[in-house]
CSV table of C-alpha atoms in Angstrom, one decimal:
chain,number,residue,atom,x,y,z
S,1063,MET,CA,-16.7,4.9,-32.6
S,1064,VAL,CA,-17.7,3.5,-29.0
S,1065,SER,CA,-21.0,5.4,-27.0
S,1066,ILE,CA,-21.4,4.7,-24.2
S,1067,SER,CA,-24.5,7.2,-22.4
S,1068,LEU,CA,-25.3,8.4,-18.6
S,1069,GLY,CA,-28.1,5.5,-18.7
S,1070,ASP,CA,-25.2,3.0,-19.7
S,1071,ILE,CA,-23.1,4.0,-16.7
S,1072,LEU,CA,-26.0,4.3,-14.4
S,1073,GLY,CA,-27.9,1.4,-15.4
S,1074,ALA,CA,-26.9,-1.9,-13.5
S,1075,GLN,CA,-25.2,-5.1,-15.7
S,1076,ALA,CA,-25.1,-8.8,-15.4
S,1077,GLN,CA,-23.4,-10.0,-12.4
S,1078,PRO,CA,-20.6,-12.4,-13.7
S,1079,PRO,CA,-20.2,-15.8,-12.9
S,1080,PHE,CA,-18.9,-17.0,-9.7
S,1081,GLY,CA,-15.5,-18.3,-11.3
S,1082,VAL,CA,-15.2,-14.6,-12.3
S,1083,VAL,CA,-15.7,-13.5,-9.1
S,1084,ALA,CA,-13.6,-16.2,-7.2
S,1085,GLY,CA,-10.9,-15.8,-10.0
S,1086,ALA,CA,-10.5,-12.0,-9.9
S,1087,GLY,CA,-10.0,-12.5,-5.7
S,1088,LEU,CA,-7.1,-15.1,-6.5
S,1089,ILE,CA,-5.4,-12.6,-8.9
S,1090,ALA,CA,-6.0,-9.9,-6.4
S,1091,LEU,CA,-4.7,-12.2,-3.6
S,1092,ALA,CA,-1.6,-12.5,-6.2
S,1093,LEU,CA,-1.1,-9.4,-6.7
S,1094,VAL,CA,-0.8,-8.7,-3.1
S,1095,GLY,CA,1.0,-11.5,-2.0
S,1096,VAL,CA,4.2,-11.5,-4.5
S,1097,ASN,CA,6.6,-9.2,-3.5
S,1098,THR,CA,8.2,-8.3,-7.5
S,1099,THR,CA,4.2,-7.3,-7.9
S,1100,TRP,CA,3.3,-5.9,-4.7
S,1101,ARG,CA,6.8,-3.2,-5.7
S,1102,VAL,CA,4.1,-2.0,-8.3
S,1103,VAL,CA,0.4,-2.6,-7.1
S,1104,ARG,CA,1.1,-1.2,-3.8
S,1105,ASN,CA,1.0,2.5,-5.7
S,1106,ALA,CA,-2.8,1.8,-5.7
S,1107,ILE,CA,-3.0,1.4,-2.2
S,1108,THR,CA,-0.8,4.3,-1.1
S,1109,ILE,CA,-3.4,6.7,-3.2
S,1110,ALA,CA,-6.4,5.7,-1.3
S,1111,HIS,CA,-4.5,5.8,1.8
S,1112,GLU,CA,-3.3,9.5,1.4
S,1113,GLY,CA,-6.5,10.2,-0.6
S,1114,GLY,CA,-8.2,9.4,2.4
S,1115,HIS,CA,-5.7,11.5,4.7
S,1116,ALA,CA,-6.6,14.7,2.4
S,1117,ALA,CA,-10.5,13.8,2.2
S,1118,ALA,CA,-10.7,13.5,6.1
S,1119,ALA,CA,-8.4,17.0,6.6
S,1120,VAL,CA,-10.6,19.1,4.9
S,1121,LEU,CA,-13.5,17.6,6.6
S,1122,THR,CA,-11.9,18.1,10.2
S,1123,GLY,CA,-11.4,21.6,8.4
S,1124,ARG,CA,-7.3,21.2,7.9
S,1125,ARG,CA,-6.0,23.3,5.5
S,1126,LEU,CA,-4.8,20.7,2.7
S,1127,ARG,CA,-1.8,21.8,1.1
S,1128,GLY,CA,-0.8,19.3,-1.2
S,1129,ILE,CA,-0.4,15.5,-1.7
S,1130,ARG,CA,3.5,13.9,-2.3
S,1131,LEU,CA,3.7,10.1,-3.7
S,1132,HIS,CA,6.9,8.6,-4.2
S,1133,SER,CA,8.4,5.9,-6.2
S,1134,ASP,CA,9.4,3.8,-3.4
S,1135,THR,CA,5.1,3.6,-2.8
S,1136,SER,CA,5.4,6.1,0.9
S,1137,GLY,CA,3.5,9.4,0.3
S,1138,LEU,CA,3.1,12.4,2.2
S,1139,THR,CA,0.0,14.9,2.6
S,1140,ILE,CA,0.8,18.0,3.2
S,1141,MET,CA,-1.5,19.7,5.6
S,1142,LYS,CA,-1.5,23.0,8.1
S,1143,GLY,CA,-3.2,22.9,11.5
S,1144,LYS,CA,-3.4,21.7,15.1
S,1145,PRO,CA,-1.4,18.5,15.8
S,1146,THR,CA,-3.4,17.2,18.0
S,1147,GLY,CA,-7.3,16.7,18.4
S,1148,ILE,CA,-9.3,15.3,17.6
S,1149,GLY,CA,-9.3,16.6,14.0
S,1150,MET,CA,-5.6,14.9,13.5
S,1151,ALA,CA,-6.8,11.7,15.3
S,1152,VAL,CA,-9.5,11.7,12.7
S,1153,THR,CA,-6.8,12.2,10.0
S,1154,LEU,CA,-4.8,10.0,11.2
S,1155,LEU,CA,-7.4,7.0,11.3
S,1156,ALA,CA,-8.4,7.7,7.5
S,1157,GLY,CA,-5.4,6.4,6.5
S,1158,TYR,CA,-5.1,2.8,6.7
S,1159,ALA,CA,-8.7,2.2,7.1
S,1160,THR,CA,-9.9,4.2,3.3
S,1161,PRO,CA,-8.3,1.6,0.8
S,1162,SER,CA,-10.8,-1.0,2.6
S,1163,LEU,CA,-13.6,1.7,3.3
S,1164,LEU,CA,-13.3,1.9,-1.0
S,1165,GLY,CA,-13.4,-1.8,-1.0
S,1166,ILE,CA,-16.4,-2.5,0.7
S,1167,GLY,CA,-18.0,0.6,-1.1
S,1168,GLY,CA,-17.1,-0.9,-4.5
S,1169,ALA,CA,-18.0,-4.4,-3.7
S,1170,ALA,CA,-21.7,-2.8,-2.8
S,1171,LEU,CA,-21.8,-1.4,-6.0
S,1172,LEU,CA,-20.7,-4.7,-7.5
S,1173,ASP,CA,-23.8,-6.3,-5.5
S,1174,ARG,CA,-26.3,-4.0,-7.1
S,1175,GLY,CA,-24.6,-5.3,-10.6
S,1176,HIS,CA,-23.6,-1.2,-11.3
S,1177,ILE,CA,-19.6,-2.4,-12.4
S,1178,ARG,CA,-19.5,0.9,-15.3
S,1179,LEU,CA,-20.7,3.8,-12.2
S,1180,LEU,CA,-17.5,1.5,-10.2
S,1181,LEU,CA,-15.5,2.2,-12.8
S,1182,TRP,CA,-16.1,6.0,-13.6
S,1183,LEU,CA,-16.6,6.5,-9.8
S,1184,THR,CA,-13.0,5.5,-9.5
S,1185,ILE,CA,-12.0,8.0,-12.4
S,1186,LEU,CA,-14.1,10.8,-10.7
S,1187,LEU,CA,-12.4,10.2,-6.9
S,1188,LEU,CA,-9.0,10.6,-8.7
S,1189,VAL,CA,-9.7,13.8,-9.8
S,1190,PRO,CA,-8.8,16.1,-6.5
S,1191,ILE,CA,-6.5,14.1,-6.0
S,1192,LEU,CA,-4.6,14.7,-9.3
S,1193,ILE,CA,-5.2,18.4,-8.2
S,1194,MET,CA,-3.6,18.1,-4.9
S,1195,ILE,CA,-0.7,16.7,-6.7
S,1196,ARG,CA,2.8,18.2,-6.0
S,1197,ASN,CA,5.1,16.2,-7.6
S,1198,PHE,CA,6.1,15.2,-10.7
S,1199,TYR,CA,5.7,11.5,-10.0
S,1200,GLY,CA,2.9,11.2,-8.5
S,1201,LEU,CA,1.6,13.3,-11.2
S,1202,LEU,CA,2.3,10.6,-13.8
S,1203,LEU,CA,1.1,7.9,-11.3
S,1204,ILE,CA,-2.5,9.5,-11.0
S,1205,LEU,CA,-2.4,10.1,-14.6
S,1206,ALA,CA,-1.9,6.7,-15.4
S,1207,THR,CA,-4.4,4.8,-12.9
S,1208,GLY,CA,-6.7,7.2,-14.2
S,1209,ALA,CA,-6.1,6.3,-18.3
S,1210,ALA,CA,-6.0,2.6,-17.4
S,1211,VAL,CA,-9.7,2.7,-15.5
S,1212,PHE,CA,-10.5,4.9,-18.8
S,1213,ALA,CA,-9.4,2.9,-21.2
S,1214,VAL,CA,-11.5,0.0,-19.6
S,1215,SER,CA,-14.7,1.4,-18.9
S,1216,TRP,CA,-14.4,3.1,-22.4
S,1217,TYR,CA,-13.2,-0.2,-24.9
S,1218,ALA,CA,-13.2,-3.1,-23.1
S,1219,THR,CA,-16.6,-5.7,-23.2
S,1220,GLY,CA,-18.9,-6.4,-20.3
S,1221,PRO,CA,-16.5,-9.7,-19.3
S,1222,TRP,CA,-14.1,-7.6,-19.3
S,1223,GLN,CA,-15.2,-4.7,-17.4
S,1224,ALA,CA,-16.4,-7.0,-14.6
S,1225,LEU,CA,-12.7,-8.5,-14.3
S,1226,PHE,CA,-11.2,-5.7,-14.4
S,1227,ALA,CA,-13.9,-4.3,-11.5
S,1228,TYR,CA,-13.9,-7.2,-9.5
S,1229,THR,CA,-10.1,-7.6,-9.1
S,1230,GLY,CA,-10.1,-4.2,-8.3
S,1231,VAL,CA,-12.7,-4.2,-5.2
S,1232,TRP,CA,-10.5,-7.7,-3.8
S,1233,PHE,CA,-7.4,-5.2,-4.5
S,1234,LEU,CA,-8.3,-2.8,-2.3
S,1235,LEU,CA,-9.9,-5.0,0.5
S,1236,ILE,CA,-6.8,-7.4,0.8
S,1237,GLY,CA,-4.5,-5.0,-0.1
S,1238,GLY,CA,-5.7,-2.5,2.9
S,1239,VAL,CA,-4.1,-5.8,5.3
S,1240,ARG,CA,-0.8,-6.0,4.0
S,1241,PRO,CA,0.6,-2.3,4.6
S,1242,VAL,CA,-0.8,-2.9,8.4
S,1243,VAL,CA,1.1,-5.7,8.7
S,1244,GLU,CA,4.3,-4.1,7.5
S,1245,VAL,CA,4.0,-0.7,9.8
S,1246,GLN,CA,3.7,-3.4,12.6
S,1247,LEU,CA,7.0,-4.7,11.0
S,1248,HIS,CA,9.1,-1.6,10.9
S,1249,ARG,CA,7.6,-1.0,14.2
S,1250,ARG,CA,9.2,-3.4,15.6
S,1251,ARG,CA,12.6,-2.9,14.0
S,1252,GLY,CA,12.3,0.1,15.2
S,1253,SER,CA,12.2,1.8,11.6
S,1254,GLY,CA,8.3,2.7,12.2
S,1255,MET,CA,8.5,5.4,14.8
S,1256,ARG,CA,6.9,8.1,13.1
S,1257,SER,CA,3.7,6.2,11.5
S,1258,ASP,CA,0.5,6.7,11.5
S,1259,PRO,CA,-0.6,4.2,14.9
S,1260,ASP,CA,2.6,5.9,17.0
S,1261,GLN,CA,1.1,9.2,16.0
S,1262,LEU,CA,-2.4,8.2,16.8
S,1263,ALA,CA,-0.5,7.1,20.4
S,1264,GLY,CA,0.8,10.9,21.0
S,1265,ILE,CA,-2.5,11.9,20.5
S,1266,THR,CA,-4.5,9.6,22.8
S,1267,ARG,CA,-1.7,7.8,24.8
S,1268,LEU,CA,-2.7,5.0,23.8
S,1269,PRO,CA,0.2,2.5,22.6
S,1270,GLY,CA,1.1,2.3,19.0
S,1271,GLY,CA,0.6,-1.4,19.5
S,1272,PHE,CA,-3.5,-1.1,20.4
S,1273,TRP,CA,-3.8,1.2,17.2
S,1274,VAL,CA,-2.3,-1.3,14.6
S,1275,PHE,CA,-4.4,-4.0,16.1
S,1276,VAL,CA,-7.6,-1.6,15.5
S,1277,PHE,CA,-6.4,-1.3,11.9
S,1278,LEU,CA,-5.9,-5.1,11.7
S,1279,LEU,CA,-9.5,-6.1,12.8
S,1280,TRP,CA,-10.8,-3.1,10.4
S,1281,THR,CA,-9.1,-4.2,7.2
S,1282,VAL,CA,-9.6,-8.3,7.7
S,1283,GLY,CA,-13.1,-7.8,9.2
S,1284,SER,CA,-13.7,-5.1,5.9
S,1285,VAL,CA,-12.2,-8.9,3.8
S,1286,LEU,CA,-14.7,-11.3,5.6
S,1287,ALA,CA,-17.8,-8.5,4.8
S,1288,GLY,CA,-16.6,-8.1,1.1
S,1289,ALA,CA,-16.6,-11.9,1.1
S,1290,TYR,CA,-19.9,-11.7,2.0
S,1291,LEU,CA,-20.9,-8.8,-0.5
S,1292,LEU,CA,-19.7,-10.6,-3.4
S,1293,ASP,CA,-21.5,-13.7,-2.2
S,1294,LEU,CA,-18.6,-15.6,-1.8
S,1295,LEU,CA,-19.0,-16.0,2.2
S,1296,PRO,CA,-22.3,-16.9,3.8
S,1297,GLU,CA,-24.0,-14.7,6.5
S,1298,THR,CA,-23.5,-17.1,9.3
S,1299,ALA,CA,-20.0,-16.8,8.9
S,1300,LEU,CA,-19.2,-13.4,9.7
S,1301,PRO,CA,-18.6,-13.1,13.3
S,1302,TRP,CA,-21.4,-10.1,13.9
């Protein structure tokens, strides 16, 4: 019978070889870059995106009504509050920013050897989203995601946990970029006028393209920061 103590979760594990870290990055890149796999794994980015909206809404005093996750990998955070102002702007900003932010946080934990802690924190973060889910597909998606992470954290050996955790962090970092590119493509085709960047444009009077650039700068910068934290990029290569 598998037994994991609090000390096992909070303690640091040996960092995997360079090949595992780099290989996890290549796996994540393939998952994001290949359309067939992206249509499936994009659901994880949507969970983070809508979770970011929800967390920002609560922190800025808005009334959160629920979260819906759809089979086409889109999502919707239902809230009540003033449709303008700093609170709404922060809530809109949080969506595209959150996957990369989680990726940086995960990379920082892995840099300190906290592989199991990262896995259990992932499960913990899914709990409030599960509570706020308001559709059946979203419920199944959160339960399946949580079950997969739990299975790895409870039953997998150390090397497999490391590969899973590093792949997940790389996926959040790399996967945070593609939705920004996609939303701009939708905007250029005229099918994304209710997107987060365009809603921000309506609030701030800065053009939607400006906010797309901000999101792109943040997500690409996060990939570089994550690569540095994971020891794949020398400090001299960073632009700051």
